[in-house]
Short mmCIF file of C-alpha atoms in Angstrom, two decimals:
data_model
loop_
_atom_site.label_atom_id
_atom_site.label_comp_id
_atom_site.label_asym_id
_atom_site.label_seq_id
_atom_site.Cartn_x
_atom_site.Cartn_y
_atom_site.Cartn_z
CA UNK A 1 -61.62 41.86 53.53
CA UNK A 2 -58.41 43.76 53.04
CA UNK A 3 -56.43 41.88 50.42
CA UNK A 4 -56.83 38.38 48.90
CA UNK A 5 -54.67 35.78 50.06
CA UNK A 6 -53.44 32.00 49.41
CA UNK A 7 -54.42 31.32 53.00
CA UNK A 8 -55.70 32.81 55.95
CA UNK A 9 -54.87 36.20 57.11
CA UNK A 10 -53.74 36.97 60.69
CA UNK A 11 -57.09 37.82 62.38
CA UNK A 12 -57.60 38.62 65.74
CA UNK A 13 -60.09 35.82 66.82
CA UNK A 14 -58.66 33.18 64.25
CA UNK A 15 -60.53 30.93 62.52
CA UNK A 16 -61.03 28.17 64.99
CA UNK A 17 -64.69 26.21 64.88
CA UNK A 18 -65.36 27.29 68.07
CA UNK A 19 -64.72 31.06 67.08
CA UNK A 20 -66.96 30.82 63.41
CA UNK A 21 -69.58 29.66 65.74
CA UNK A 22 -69.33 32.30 68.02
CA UNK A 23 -69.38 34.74 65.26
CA UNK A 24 -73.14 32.72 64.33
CA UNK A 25 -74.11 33.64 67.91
CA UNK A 26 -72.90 37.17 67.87
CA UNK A 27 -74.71 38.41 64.81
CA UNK A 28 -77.88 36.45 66.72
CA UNK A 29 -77.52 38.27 69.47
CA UNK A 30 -77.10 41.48 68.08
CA UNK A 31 -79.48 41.51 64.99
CA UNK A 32 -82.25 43.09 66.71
CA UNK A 33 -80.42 45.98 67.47
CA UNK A 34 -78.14 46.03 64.33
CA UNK A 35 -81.12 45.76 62.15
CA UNK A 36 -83.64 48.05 63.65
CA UNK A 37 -83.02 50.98 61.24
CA UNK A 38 -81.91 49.19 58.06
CA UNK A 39 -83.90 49.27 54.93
CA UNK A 40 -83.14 47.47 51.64
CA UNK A 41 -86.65 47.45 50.37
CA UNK A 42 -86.00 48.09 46.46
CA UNK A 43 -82.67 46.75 46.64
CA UNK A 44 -81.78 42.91 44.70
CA UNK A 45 -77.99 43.04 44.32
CA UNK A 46 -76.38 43.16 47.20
CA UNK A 47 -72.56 43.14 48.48
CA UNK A 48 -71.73 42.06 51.54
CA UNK A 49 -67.88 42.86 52.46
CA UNK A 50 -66.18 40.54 54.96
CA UNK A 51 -68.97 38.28 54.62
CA UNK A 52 -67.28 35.77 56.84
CA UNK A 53 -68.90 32.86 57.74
CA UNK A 54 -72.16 33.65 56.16
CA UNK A 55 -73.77 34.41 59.84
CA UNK A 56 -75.11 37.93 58.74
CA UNK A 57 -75.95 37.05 54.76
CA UNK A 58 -78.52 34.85 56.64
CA UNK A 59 -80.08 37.45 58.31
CA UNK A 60 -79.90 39.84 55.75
CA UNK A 61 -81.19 36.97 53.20
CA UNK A 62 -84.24 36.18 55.62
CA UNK A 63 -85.09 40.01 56.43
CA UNK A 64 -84.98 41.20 52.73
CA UNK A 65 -86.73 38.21 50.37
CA UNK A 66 -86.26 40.52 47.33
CA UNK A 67 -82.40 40.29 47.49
CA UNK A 68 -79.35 38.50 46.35
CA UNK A 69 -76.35 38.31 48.57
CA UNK A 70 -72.50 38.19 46.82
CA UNK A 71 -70.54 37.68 49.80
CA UNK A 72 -66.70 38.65 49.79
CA UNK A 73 -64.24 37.89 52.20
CA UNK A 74 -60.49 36.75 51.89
CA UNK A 75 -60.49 33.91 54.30
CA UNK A 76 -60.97 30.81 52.40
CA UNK A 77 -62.11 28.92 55.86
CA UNK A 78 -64.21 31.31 55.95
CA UNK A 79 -66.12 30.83 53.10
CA UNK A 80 -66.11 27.45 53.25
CA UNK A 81 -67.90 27.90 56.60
CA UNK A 82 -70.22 30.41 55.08
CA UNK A 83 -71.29 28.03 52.29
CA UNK A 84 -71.98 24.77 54.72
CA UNK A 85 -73.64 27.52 56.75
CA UNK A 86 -75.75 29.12 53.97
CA UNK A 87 -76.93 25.60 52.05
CA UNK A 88 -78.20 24.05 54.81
CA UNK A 89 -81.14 27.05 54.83
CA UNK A 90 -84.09 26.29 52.41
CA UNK A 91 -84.53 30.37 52.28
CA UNK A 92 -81.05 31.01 51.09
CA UNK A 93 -80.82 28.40 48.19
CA UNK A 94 -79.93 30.31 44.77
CA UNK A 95 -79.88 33.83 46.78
CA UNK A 96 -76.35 33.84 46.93
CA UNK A 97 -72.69 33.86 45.68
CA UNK A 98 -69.46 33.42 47.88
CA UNK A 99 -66.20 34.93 46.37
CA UNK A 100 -62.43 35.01 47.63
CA UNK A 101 -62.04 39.02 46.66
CA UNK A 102 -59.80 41.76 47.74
CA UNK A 103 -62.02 44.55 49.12
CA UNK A 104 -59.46 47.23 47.81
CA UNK A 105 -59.60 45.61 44.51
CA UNK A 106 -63.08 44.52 43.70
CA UNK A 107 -63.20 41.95 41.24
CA UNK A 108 -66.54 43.61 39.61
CA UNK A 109 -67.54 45.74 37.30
CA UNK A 110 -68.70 49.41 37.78
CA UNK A 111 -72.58 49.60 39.17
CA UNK A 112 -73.04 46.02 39.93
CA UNK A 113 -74.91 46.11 42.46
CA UNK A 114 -77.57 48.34 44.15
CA UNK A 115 -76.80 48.26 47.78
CA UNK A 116 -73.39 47.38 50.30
CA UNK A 117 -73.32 46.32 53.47
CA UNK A 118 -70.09 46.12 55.98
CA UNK A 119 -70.60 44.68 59.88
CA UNK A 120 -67.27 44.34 61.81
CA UNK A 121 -65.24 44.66 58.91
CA UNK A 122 -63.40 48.05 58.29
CA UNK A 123 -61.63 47.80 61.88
CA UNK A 124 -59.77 44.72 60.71
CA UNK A 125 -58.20 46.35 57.23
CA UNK A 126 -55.37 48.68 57.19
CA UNK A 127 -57.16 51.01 54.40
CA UNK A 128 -60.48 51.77 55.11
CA UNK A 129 -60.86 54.88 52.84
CA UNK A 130 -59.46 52.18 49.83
CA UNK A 131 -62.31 49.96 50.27
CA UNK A 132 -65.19 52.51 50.09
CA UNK A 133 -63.84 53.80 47.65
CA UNK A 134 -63.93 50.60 45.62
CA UNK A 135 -67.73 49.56 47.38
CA UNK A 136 -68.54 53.30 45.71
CA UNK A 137 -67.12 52.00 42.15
CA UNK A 138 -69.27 49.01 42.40
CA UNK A 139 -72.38 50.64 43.15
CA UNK A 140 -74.87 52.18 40.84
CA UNK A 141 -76.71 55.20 41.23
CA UNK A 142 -79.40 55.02 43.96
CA UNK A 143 -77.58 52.55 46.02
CA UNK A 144 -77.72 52.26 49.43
CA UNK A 145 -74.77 51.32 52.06
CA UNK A 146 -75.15 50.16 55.58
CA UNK A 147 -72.03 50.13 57.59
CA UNK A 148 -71.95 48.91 61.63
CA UNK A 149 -68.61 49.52 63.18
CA UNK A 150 -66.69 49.25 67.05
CA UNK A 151 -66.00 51.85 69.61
CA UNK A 152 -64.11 49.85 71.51
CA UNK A 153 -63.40 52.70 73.81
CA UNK A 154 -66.56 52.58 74.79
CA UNK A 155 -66.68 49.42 76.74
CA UNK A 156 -67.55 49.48 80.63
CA UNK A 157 -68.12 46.91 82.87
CA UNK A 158 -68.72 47.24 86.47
CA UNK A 159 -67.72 46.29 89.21
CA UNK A 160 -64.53 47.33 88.89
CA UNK A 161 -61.98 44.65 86.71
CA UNK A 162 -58.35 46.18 86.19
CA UNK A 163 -56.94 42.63 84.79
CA UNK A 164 -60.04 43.02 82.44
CA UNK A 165 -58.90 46.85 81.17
CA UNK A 166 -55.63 45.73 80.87
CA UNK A 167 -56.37 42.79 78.25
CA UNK A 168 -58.73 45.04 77.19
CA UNK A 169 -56.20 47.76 76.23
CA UNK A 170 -53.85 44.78 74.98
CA UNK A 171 -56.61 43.54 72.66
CA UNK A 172 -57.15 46.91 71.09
CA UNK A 173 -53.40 47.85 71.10
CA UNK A 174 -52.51 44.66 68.95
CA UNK A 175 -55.60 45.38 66.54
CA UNK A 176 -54.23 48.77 66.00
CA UNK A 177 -50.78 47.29 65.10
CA UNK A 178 -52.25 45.05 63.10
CA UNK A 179 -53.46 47.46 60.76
CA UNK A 180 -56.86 47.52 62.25
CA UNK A 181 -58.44 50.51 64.22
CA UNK A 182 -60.51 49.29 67.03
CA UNK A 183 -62.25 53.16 67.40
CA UNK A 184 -62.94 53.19 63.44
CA UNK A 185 -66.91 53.48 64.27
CA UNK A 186 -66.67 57.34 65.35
CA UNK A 187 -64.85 58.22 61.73
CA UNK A 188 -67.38 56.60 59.96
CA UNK A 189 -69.25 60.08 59.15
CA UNK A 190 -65.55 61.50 57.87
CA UNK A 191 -64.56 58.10 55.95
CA UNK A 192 -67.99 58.36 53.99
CA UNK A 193 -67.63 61.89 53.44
CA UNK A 194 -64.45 61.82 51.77
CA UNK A 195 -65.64 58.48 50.05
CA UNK A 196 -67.74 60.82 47.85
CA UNK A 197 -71.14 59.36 49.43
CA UNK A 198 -74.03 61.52 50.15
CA UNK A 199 -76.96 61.86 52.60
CA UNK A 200 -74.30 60.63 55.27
CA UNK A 201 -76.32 59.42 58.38
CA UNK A 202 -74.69 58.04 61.73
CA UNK A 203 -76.01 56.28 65.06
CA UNK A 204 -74.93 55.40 68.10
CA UNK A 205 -76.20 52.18 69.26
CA UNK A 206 -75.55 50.80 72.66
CA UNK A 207 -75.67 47.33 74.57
CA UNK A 208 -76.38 48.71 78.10
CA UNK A 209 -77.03 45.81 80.81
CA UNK A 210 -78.19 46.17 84.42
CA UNK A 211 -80.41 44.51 87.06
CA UNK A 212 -83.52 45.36 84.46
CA UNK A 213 -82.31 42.78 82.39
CA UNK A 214 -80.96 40.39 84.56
CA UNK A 215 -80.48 36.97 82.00
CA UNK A 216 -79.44 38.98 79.22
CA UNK A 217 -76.75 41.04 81.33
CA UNK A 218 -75.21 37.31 81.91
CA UNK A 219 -75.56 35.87 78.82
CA UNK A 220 -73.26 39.23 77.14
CA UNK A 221 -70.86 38.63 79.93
CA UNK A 222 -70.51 35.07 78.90
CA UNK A 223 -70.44 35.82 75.15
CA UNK A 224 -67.54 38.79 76.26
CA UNK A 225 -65.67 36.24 77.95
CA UNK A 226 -65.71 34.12 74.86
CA UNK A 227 -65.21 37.21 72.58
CA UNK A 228 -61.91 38.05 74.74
CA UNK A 229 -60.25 34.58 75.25
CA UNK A 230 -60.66 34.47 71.17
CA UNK A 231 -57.59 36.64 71.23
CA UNK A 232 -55.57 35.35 73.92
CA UNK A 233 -53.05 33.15 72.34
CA UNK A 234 -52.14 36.19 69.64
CA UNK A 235 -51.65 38.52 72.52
CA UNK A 236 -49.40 36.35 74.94
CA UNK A 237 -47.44 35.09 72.16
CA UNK A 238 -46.80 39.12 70.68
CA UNK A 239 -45.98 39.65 74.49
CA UNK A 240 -48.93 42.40 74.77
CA UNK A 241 -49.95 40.40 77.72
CA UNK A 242 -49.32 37.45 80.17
CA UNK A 243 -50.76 34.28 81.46
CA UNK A 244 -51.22 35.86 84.99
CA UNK A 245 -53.21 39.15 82.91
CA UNK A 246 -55.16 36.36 81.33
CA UNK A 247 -56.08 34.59 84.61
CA UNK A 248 -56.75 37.23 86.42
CA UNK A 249 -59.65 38.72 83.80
CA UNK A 250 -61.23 35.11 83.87
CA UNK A 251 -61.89 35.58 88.02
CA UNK A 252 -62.98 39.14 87.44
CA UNK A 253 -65.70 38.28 84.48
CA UNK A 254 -66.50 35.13 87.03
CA UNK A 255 -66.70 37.72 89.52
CA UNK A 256 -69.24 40.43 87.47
CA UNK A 257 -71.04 37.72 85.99
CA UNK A 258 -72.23 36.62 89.32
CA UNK A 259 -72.59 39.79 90.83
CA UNK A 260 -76.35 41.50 91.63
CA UNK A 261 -75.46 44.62 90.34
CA UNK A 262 -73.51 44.33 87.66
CA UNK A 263 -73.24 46.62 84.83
CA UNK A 264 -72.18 45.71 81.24
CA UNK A 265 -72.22 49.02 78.65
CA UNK A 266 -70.76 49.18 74.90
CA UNK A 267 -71.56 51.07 72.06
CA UNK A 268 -71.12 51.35 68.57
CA UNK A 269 -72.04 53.49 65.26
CA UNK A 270 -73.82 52.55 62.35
CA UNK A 271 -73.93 54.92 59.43
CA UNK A 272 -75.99 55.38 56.23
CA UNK A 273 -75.14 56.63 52.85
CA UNK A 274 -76.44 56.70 49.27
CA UNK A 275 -74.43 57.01 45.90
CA UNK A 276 -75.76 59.33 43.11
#
């Protein structure tokens, strides 16, 4: 993602097994609506930045049969994930190449490729305007990019949780001092702009949950929880938050997850841009 390293960077959710496969789950759960509006018919090269552990090259490997996946990411667990991951499906074999690669400092040559694609990945690094600005270098003429992103201010969840919005606040605060920028999704339109990319396109997409979809509204909960908890050791130990904070959002999501009329509402933007 944001530089190349000798180890693992500090990442919000670490690198646990438990969180690689949650990140398997996540880009599950949220293909359909990540992938509603994407189109890579033409395309064969493609980069994926912050390719992690290989949980949305498989999608975008199985959705697009014409393409060929480099995957970049700077977390050697990671990749080593992302490789078990990827070899053990029959559609994948020879469609792809994992690298170890600094996302401000592409290790490619001009117009290598013919499309980009970035999930999750820009809120983590400290210089997002650097890294499109390298994908750009990378890309030839024609090429298509594809870029989902957070709005974490966004998030609601009813009924009422105030230990929840304070972790919540907590989470986003450290990601911000981290270098990261948990509300990066809204600048997307700006950040491509200035990039130099044209035929800018941006949408909000939305997980909203209510008594209409009663199994699903659990099941995010659940996955929330999970998502959340990720982070909890990072936060206590930079003093962001407390034990008792951390408690006290597990009875609330208990609480909401359980309730008949819960509500569960997030949304984020995914934009679209070509190079000429």
């Amino acid at each position: 993602m944001n530089s190349i390293a000798t180890g693992d960077f500090p990442y919000i959710h670490g690198f646990s097994e438990d969180e690689q496969s949650r990140l398997v789950r996540q880009a599950r759960m949220f293909e359909s609506t990540l992938f509603s509006h994407i189109d890579y018919s033409g395309a064969t090269r493609l980069l994926e930045v912050g390719c992690g552990v290989g949980a949305q090259t498989e999608i975008l490997l199985r959705r697009f049969p014409d393409l060929h996946v480099t995957g970049i990411d700077r977390s050697p667990t990671q990749l080593a994930a992302a490789e078990q991951h990827l070899s053990g499906k029959a559609w994948c074999a020879s469609r792809f190449a994992l690298r170890q690669a600094d996302a401000a400092d592409l290790p490619f040559a001009d117009r290598s490729f013919d499309a980009a694609y970035l999930c999750w990945v820009l809120e983590h690094v400290p210089s997002p305007a650097r890294v499109l600005s390298e994908v750009r270098r990378v890309l030839a003429p024609g090429a298509v990019i594809y870029i989902t992103e957070v709005l974490n201010s966004s998030f609601f969840l009813d009924p009422y949780s105030p230990n929840l919005l304070r972790y919540w606040m907590a989470f986003n605060d450290h990601q911000y001092d981290s270098g990261g920028d948990p509300f990066i999704g809204a600048k997307l339109g700006n950040l491509l702009l200035a990039g130099g990319y044209r035929d800018v396109q941006t949408e909000v997409k939305n997980v909203h949950l209510d008594n209409r979809q009663p199994g699903r509204r659990k099941q995010m909960i659940e996955f929330w929880e999970e998502l959340l908890l990720s982070a909890a050791e990072q936060l206590i130990g930079t003093g962001k938050t407390d034990a008792a904070t951390v408690e006290g959002m597990r009875n609330e999501l208990q609480a909401v997850r359980n309730d008949p009329n819960a509500v569960f509402f997030f949304a984020f933007v995914q934009a679209r841009a070509n190079v000429y």
